[in-house]
PDB file of C-alpha atoms in Angstrom:
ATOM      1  CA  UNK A1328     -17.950  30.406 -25.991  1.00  0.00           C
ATOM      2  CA  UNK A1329     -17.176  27.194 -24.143  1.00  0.00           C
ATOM      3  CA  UNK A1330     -17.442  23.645 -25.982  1.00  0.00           C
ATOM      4  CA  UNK A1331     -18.295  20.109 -25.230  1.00  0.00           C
ATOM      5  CA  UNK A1332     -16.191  17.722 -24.039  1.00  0.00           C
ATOM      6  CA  UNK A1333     -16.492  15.064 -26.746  1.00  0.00           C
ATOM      7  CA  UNK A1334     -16.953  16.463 -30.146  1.00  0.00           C
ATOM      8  CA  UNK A1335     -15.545  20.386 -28.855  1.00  0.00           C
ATOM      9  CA  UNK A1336     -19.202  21.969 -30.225  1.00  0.00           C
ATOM     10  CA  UNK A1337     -19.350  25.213 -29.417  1.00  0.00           C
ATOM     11  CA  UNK A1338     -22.309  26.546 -27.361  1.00  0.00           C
ATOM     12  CA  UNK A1339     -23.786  30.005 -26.346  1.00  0.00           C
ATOM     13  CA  UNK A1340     -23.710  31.221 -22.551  1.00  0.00           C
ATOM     14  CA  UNK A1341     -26.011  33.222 -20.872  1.00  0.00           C
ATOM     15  CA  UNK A1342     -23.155  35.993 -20.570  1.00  0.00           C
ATOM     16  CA  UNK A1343     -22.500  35.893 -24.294  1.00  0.00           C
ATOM     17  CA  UNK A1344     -23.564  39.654 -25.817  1.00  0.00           C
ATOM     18  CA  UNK A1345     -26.513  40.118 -28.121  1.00  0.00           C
ATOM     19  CA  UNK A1346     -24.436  41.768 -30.416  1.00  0.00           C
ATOM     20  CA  UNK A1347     -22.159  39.072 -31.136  1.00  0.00           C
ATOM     21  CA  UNK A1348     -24.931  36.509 -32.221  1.00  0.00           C
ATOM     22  CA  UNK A1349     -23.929  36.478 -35.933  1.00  0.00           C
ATOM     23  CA  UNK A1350     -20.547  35.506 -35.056  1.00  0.00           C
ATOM     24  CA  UNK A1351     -21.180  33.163 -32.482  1.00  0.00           C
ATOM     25  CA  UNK A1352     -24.112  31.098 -34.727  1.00  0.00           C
ATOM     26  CA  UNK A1353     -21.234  30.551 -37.338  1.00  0.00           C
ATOM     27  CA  UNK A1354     -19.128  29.322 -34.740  1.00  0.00           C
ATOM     28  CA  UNK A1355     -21.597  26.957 -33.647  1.00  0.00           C
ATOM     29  CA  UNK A1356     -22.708  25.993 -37.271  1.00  0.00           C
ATOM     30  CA  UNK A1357     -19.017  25.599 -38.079  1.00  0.00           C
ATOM     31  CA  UNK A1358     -18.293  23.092 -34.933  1.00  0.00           C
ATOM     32  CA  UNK A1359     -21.251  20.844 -35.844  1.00  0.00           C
ATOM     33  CA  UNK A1360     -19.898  20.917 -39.425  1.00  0.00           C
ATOM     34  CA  UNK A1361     -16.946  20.088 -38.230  1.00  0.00           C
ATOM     35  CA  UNK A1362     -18.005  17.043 -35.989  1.00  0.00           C
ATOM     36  CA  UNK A1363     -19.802  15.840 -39.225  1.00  0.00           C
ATOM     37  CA  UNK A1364     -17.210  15.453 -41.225  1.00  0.00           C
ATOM     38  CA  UNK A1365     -15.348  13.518 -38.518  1.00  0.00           C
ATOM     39  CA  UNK A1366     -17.692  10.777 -37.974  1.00  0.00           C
ATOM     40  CA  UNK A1367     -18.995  10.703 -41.471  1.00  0.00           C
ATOM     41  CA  UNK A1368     -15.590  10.361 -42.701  1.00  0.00           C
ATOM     42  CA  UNK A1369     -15.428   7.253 -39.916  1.00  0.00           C
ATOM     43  CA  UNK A1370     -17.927   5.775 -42.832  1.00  0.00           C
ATOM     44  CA  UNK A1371     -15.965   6.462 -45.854  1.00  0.00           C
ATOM     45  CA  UNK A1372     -13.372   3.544 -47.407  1.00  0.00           C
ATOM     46  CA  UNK A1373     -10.901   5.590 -46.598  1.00  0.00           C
ATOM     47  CA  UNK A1374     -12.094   6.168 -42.314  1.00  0.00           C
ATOM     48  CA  UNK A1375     -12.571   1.634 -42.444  1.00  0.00           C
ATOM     49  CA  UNK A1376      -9.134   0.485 -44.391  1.00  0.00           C
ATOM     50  CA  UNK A1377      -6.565   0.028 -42.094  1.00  0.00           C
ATOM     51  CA  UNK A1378      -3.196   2.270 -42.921  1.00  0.00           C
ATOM     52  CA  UNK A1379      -0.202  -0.279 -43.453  1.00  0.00           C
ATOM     53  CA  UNK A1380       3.399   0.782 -42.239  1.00  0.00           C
ATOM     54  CA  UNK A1381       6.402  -1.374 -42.330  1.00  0.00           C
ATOM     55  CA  UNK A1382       7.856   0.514 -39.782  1.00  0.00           C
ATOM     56  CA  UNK A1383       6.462   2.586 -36.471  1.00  0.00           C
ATOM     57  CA  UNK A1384       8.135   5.665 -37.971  1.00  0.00           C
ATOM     58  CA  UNK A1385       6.662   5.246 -41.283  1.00  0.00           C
ATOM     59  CA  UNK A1386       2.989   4.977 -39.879  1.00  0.00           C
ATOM     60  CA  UNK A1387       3.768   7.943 -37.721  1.00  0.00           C
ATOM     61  CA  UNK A1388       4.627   9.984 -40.851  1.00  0.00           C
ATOM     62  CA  UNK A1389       0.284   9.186 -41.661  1.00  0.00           C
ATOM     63  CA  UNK A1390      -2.936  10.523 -40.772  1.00  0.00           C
ATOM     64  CA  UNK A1391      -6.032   9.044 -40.184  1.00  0.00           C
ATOM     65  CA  UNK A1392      -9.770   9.442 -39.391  1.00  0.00           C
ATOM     66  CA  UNK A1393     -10.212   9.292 -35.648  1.00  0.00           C
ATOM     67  CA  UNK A1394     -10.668   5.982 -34.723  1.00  0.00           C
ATOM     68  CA  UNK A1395      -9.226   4.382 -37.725  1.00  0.00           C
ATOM     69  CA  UNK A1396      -6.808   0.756 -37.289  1.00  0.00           C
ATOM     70  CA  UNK A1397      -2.906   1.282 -38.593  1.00  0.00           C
ATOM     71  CA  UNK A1398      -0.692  -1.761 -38.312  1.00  0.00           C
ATOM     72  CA  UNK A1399       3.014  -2.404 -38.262  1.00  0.00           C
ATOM     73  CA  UNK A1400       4.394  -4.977 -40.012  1.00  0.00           C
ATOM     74  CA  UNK A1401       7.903  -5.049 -39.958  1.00  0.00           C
ATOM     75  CA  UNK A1402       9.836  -3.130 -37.571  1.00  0.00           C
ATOM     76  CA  UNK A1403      13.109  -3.759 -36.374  1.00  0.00           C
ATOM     77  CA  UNK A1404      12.018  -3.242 -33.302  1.00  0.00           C
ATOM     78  CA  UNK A1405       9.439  -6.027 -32.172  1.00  0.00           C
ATOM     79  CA  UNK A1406       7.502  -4.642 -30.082  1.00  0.00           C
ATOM     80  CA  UNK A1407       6.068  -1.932 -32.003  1.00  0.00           C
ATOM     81  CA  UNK A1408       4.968  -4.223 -34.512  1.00  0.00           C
ATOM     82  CA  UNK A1409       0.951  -5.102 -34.390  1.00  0.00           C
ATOM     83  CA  UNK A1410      -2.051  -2.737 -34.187  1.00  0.00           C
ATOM     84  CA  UNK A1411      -2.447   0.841 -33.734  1.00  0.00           C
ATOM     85  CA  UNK A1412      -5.578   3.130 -33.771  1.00  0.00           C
ATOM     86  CA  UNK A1413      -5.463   6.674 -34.467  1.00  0.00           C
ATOM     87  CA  UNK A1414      -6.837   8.823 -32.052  1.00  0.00           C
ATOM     88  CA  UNK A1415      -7.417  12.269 -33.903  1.00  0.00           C
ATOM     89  CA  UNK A1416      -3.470  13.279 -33.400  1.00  0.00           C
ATOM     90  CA  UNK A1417      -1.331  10.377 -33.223  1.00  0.00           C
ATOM     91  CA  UNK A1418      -0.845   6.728 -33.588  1.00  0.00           C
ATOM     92  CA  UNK A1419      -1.499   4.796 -30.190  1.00  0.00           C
ATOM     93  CA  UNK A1420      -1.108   1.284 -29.725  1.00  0.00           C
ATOM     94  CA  UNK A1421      -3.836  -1.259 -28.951  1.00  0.00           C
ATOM     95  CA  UNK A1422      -3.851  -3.380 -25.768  1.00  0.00           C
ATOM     96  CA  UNK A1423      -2.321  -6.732 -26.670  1.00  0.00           C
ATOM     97  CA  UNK A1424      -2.360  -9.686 -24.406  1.00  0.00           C
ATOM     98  CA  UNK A1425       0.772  -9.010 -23.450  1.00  0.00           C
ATOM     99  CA  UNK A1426      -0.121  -5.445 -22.266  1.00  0.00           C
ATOM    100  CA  UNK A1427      -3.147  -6.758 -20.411  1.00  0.00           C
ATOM    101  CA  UNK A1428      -1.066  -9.221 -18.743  1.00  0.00           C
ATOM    102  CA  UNK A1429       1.369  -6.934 -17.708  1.00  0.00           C
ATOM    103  CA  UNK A1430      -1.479  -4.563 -15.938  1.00  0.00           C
ATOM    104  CA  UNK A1431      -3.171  -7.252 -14.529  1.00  0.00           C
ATOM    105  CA  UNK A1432       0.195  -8.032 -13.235  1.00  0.00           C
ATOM    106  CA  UNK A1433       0.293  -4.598 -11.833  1.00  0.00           C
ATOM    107  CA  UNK A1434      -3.077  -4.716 -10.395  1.00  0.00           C
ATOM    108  CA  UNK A1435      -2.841  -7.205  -8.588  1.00  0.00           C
ATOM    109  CA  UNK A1436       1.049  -7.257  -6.963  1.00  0.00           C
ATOM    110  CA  UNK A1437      -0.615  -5.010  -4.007  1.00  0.00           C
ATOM    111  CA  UNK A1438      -3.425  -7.834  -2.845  1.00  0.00           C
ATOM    112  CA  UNK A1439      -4.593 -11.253  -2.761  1.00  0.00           C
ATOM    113  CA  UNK A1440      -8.254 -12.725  -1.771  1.00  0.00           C
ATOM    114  CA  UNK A1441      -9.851 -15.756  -1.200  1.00  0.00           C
ATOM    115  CA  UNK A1442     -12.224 -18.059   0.462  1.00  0.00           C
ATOM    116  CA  UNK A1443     -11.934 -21.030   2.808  1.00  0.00           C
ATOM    117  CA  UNK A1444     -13.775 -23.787   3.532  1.00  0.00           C
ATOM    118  CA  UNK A1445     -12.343 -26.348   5.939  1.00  0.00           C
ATOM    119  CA  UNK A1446     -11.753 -27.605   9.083  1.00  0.00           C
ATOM    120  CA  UNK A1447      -9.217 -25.836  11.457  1.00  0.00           C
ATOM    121  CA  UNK A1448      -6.842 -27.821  13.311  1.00  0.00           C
ATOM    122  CA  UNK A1449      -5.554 -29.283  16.666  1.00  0.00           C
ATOM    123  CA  UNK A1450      -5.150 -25.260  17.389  1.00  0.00           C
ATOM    124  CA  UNK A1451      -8.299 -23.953  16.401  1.00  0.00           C
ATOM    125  CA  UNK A1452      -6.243 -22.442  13.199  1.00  0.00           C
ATOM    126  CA  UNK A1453      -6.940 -22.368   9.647  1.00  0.00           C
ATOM    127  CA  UNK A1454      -3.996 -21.356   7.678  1.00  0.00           C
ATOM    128  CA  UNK A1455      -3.879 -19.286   4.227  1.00  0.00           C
ATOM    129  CA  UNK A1456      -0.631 -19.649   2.317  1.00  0.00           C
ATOM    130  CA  UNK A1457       0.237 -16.998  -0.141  1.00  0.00           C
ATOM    131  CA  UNK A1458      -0.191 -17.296  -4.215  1.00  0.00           C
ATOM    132  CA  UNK A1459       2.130 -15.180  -4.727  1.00  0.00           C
ATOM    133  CA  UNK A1460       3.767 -13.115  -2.364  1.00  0.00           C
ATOM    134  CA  UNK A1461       7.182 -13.996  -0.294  1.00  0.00           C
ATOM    135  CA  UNK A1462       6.686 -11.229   2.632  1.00  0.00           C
ATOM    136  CA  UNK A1463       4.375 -10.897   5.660  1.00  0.00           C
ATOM    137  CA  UNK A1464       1.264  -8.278   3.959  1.00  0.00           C
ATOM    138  CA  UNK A1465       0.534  -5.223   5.517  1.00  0.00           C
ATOM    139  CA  UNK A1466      -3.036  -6.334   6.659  1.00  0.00           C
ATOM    140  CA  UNK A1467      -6.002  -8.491   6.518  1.00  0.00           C
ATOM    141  CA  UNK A1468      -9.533  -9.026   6.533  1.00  0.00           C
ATOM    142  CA  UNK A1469     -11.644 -12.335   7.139  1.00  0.00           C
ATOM    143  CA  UNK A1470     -15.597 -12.349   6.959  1.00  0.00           C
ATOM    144  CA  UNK A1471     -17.059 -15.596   8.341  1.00  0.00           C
ATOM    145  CA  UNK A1472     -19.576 -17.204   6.054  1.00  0.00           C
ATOM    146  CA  UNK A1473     -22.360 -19.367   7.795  1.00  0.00           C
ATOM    147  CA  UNK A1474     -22.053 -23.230   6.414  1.00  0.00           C
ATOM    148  CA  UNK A1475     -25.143 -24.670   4.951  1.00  0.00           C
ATOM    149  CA  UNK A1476     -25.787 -27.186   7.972  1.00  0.00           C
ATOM    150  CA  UNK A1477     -24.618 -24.996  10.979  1.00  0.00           C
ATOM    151  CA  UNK A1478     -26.915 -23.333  13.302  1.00  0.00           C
ATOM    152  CA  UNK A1479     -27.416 -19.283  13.497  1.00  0.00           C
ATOM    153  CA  UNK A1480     -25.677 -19.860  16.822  1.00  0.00           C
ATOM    154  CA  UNK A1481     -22.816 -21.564  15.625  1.00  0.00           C
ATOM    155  CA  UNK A1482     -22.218 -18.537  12.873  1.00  0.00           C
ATOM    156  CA  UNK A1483     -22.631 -16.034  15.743  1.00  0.00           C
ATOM    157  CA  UNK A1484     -20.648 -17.680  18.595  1.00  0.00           C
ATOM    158  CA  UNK A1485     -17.707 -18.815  15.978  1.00  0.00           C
ATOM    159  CA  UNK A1486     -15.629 -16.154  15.696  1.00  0.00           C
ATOM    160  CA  UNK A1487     -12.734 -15.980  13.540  1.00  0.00           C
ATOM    161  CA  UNK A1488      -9.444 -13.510  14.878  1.00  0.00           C
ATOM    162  CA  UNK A1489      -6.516 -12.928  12.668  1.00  0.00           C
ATOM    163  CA  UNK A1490      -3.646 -14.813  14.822  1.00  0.00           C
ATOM    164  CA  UNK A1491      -0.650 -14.265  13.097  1.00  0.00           C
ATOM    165  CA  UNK A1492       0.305 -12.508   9.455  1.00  0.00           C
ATOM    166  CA  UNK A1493       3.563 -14.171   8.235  1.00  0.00           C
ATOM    167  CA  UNK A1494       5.770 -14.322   5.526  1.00  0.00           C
ATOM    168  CA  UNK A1495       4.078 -16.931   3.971  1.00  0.00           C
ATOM    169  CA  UNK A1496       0.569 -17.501   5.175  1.00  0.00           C
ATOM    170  CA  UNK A1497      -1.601 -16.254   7.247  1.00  0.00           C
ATOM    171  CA  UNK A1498      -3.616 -17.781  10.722  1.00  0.00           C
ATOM    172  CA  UNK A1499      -6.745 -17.355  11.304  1.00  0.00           C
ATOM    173  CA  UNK A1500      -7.939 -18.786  14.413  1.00  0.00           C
ATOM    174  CA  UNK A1501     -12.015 -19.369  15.733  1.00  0.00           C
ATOM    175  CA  UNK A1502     -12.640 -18.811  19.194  1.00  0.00           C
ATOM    176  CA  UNK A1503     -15.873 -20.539  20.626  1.00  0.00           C
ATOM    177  CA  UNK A1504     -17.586 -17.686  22.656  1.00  0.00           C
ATOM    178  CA  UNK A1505     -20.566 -19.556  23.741  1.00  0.00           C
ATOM    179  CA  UNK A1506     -18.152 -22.728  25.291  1.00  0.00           C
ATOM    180  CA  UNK A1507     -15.393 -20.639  26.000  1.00  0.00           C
ATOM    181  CA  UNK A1508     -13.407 -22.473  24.373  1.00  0.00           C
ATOM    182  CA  UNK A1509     -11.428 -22.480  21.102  1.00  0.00           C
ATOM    183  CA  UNK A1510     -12.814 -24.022  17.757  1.00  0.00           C
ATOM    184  CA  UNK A1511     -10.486 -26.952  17.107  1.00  0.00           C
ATOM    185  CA  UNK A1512     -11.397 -29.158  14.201  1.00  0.00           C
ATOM    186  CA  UNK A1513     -14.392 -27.650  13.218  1.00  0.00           C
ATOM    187  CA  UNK A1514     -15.950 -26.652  10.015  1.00  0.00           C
ATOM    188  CA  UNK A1515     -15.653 -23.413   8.920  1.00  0.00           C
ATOM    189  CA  UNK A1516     -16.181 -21.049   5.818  1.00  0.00           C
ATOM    190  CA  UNK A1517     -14.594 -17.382   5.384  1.00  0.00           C
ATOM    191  CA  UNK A1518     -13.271 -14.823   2.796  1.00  0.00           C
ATOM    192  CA  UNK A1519     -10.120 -13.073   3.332  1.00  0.00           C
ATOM    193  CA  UNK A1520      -8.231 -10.307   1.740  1.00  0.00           C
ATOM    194  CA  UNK A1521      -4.752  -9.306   2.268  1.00  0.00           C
ATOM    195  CA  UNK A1522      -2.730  -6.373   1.353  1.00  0.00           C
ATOM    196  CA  UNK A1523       0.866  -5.718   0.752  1.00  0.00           C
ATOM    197  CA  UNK A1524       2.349  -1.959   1.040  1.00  0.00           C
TER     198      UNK A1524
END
């Protein structure tokens, strides 16, 4: 008999013998039972009082009903102090701030996006300077977003190139395709997105 993923109820398969019904409808009635008494016991005093440890090694030593909130007050260690749920074997801890900082952190160290809305300069070039990266990314992509007040040939003929990736910031210059000509000093909108290896 295979079960489910979430609650592990057992279920009958079409290869499953006749013969062994009898067995296999206890097994069933006994994993439903089972799954019962796990989220009734969620509803219980007991399954909604948090289990109090002074130490991580002391709440360890408990049980709990799957789900249930454990804290630790006072170990000597400081970071394992704070709340813990119990997840139907063990003791895990809950995502503090810290811990969401620290992903976010991770997250994002790869990346950085944006949007721009200026005018470029003397060189046709509007430059992006890094948040917070020191090295030249591995790549980049800029979409051009139409301004408002331009023209649909203005957003078609503008056309934005990636000029240089640097340690610091990146150009992006706008070429004039209809005049020939490069885009100096003119208004322009785009999103970027830059990636480091």
């Amino acid at each position: 008999m295979k079960t489910t993923d979430i609650y592990g109820l057992p279920y009958i398969e079409a290869d499953d013998l006749v013969s062994a019904a009898p067995a296999q409808f206890k097994t069933m009635a006994e994993g439903i039972e089972t799954a019962l008494v796990e989220v009734d016991s969620r509803n219980t005093p007991a399954g909604v009082k948090p289990v109090i440890a002074t130490t991580l090694e002391a709440l360890a030593a408990q049980t709990g009903v799957t789900g249930q909130t454990g804290y630790v007050t006072a170990d000597t260690t400081t970071a394992n102090n704070g709340p813990y749920f119990w997840n139907g074997s063990a003791w895990l801890p809950y995502a503090t701030g810290g811990m969401l900082d620290d992903l976010r952190n991770q997250l994002t160290q790869g990346y950085e996006s944006g949007t721009f809305s200026g005018q470029t300069n003397g060189d046709a070039v509007a430059e992006i300077s890094w948040k917070s990266h020191t090295t030249k990314p591995a790549g980049m992509v800029v979409t051009r977003l139409r301004i408002d007040n331009q023209s649909d040939d203005s957003t078609v003929y503008i056309v934005p190139y990636l000029w240089s990736l640097r340690p610091g910031s990146a150009w992006v210059r706008f070429r004039n395709n209809l005049m020939n000509t490069w885009a100096t000093t003119y208004a322009v909108s785009f999103c970027w997105f830059a990636w480091w290896d």
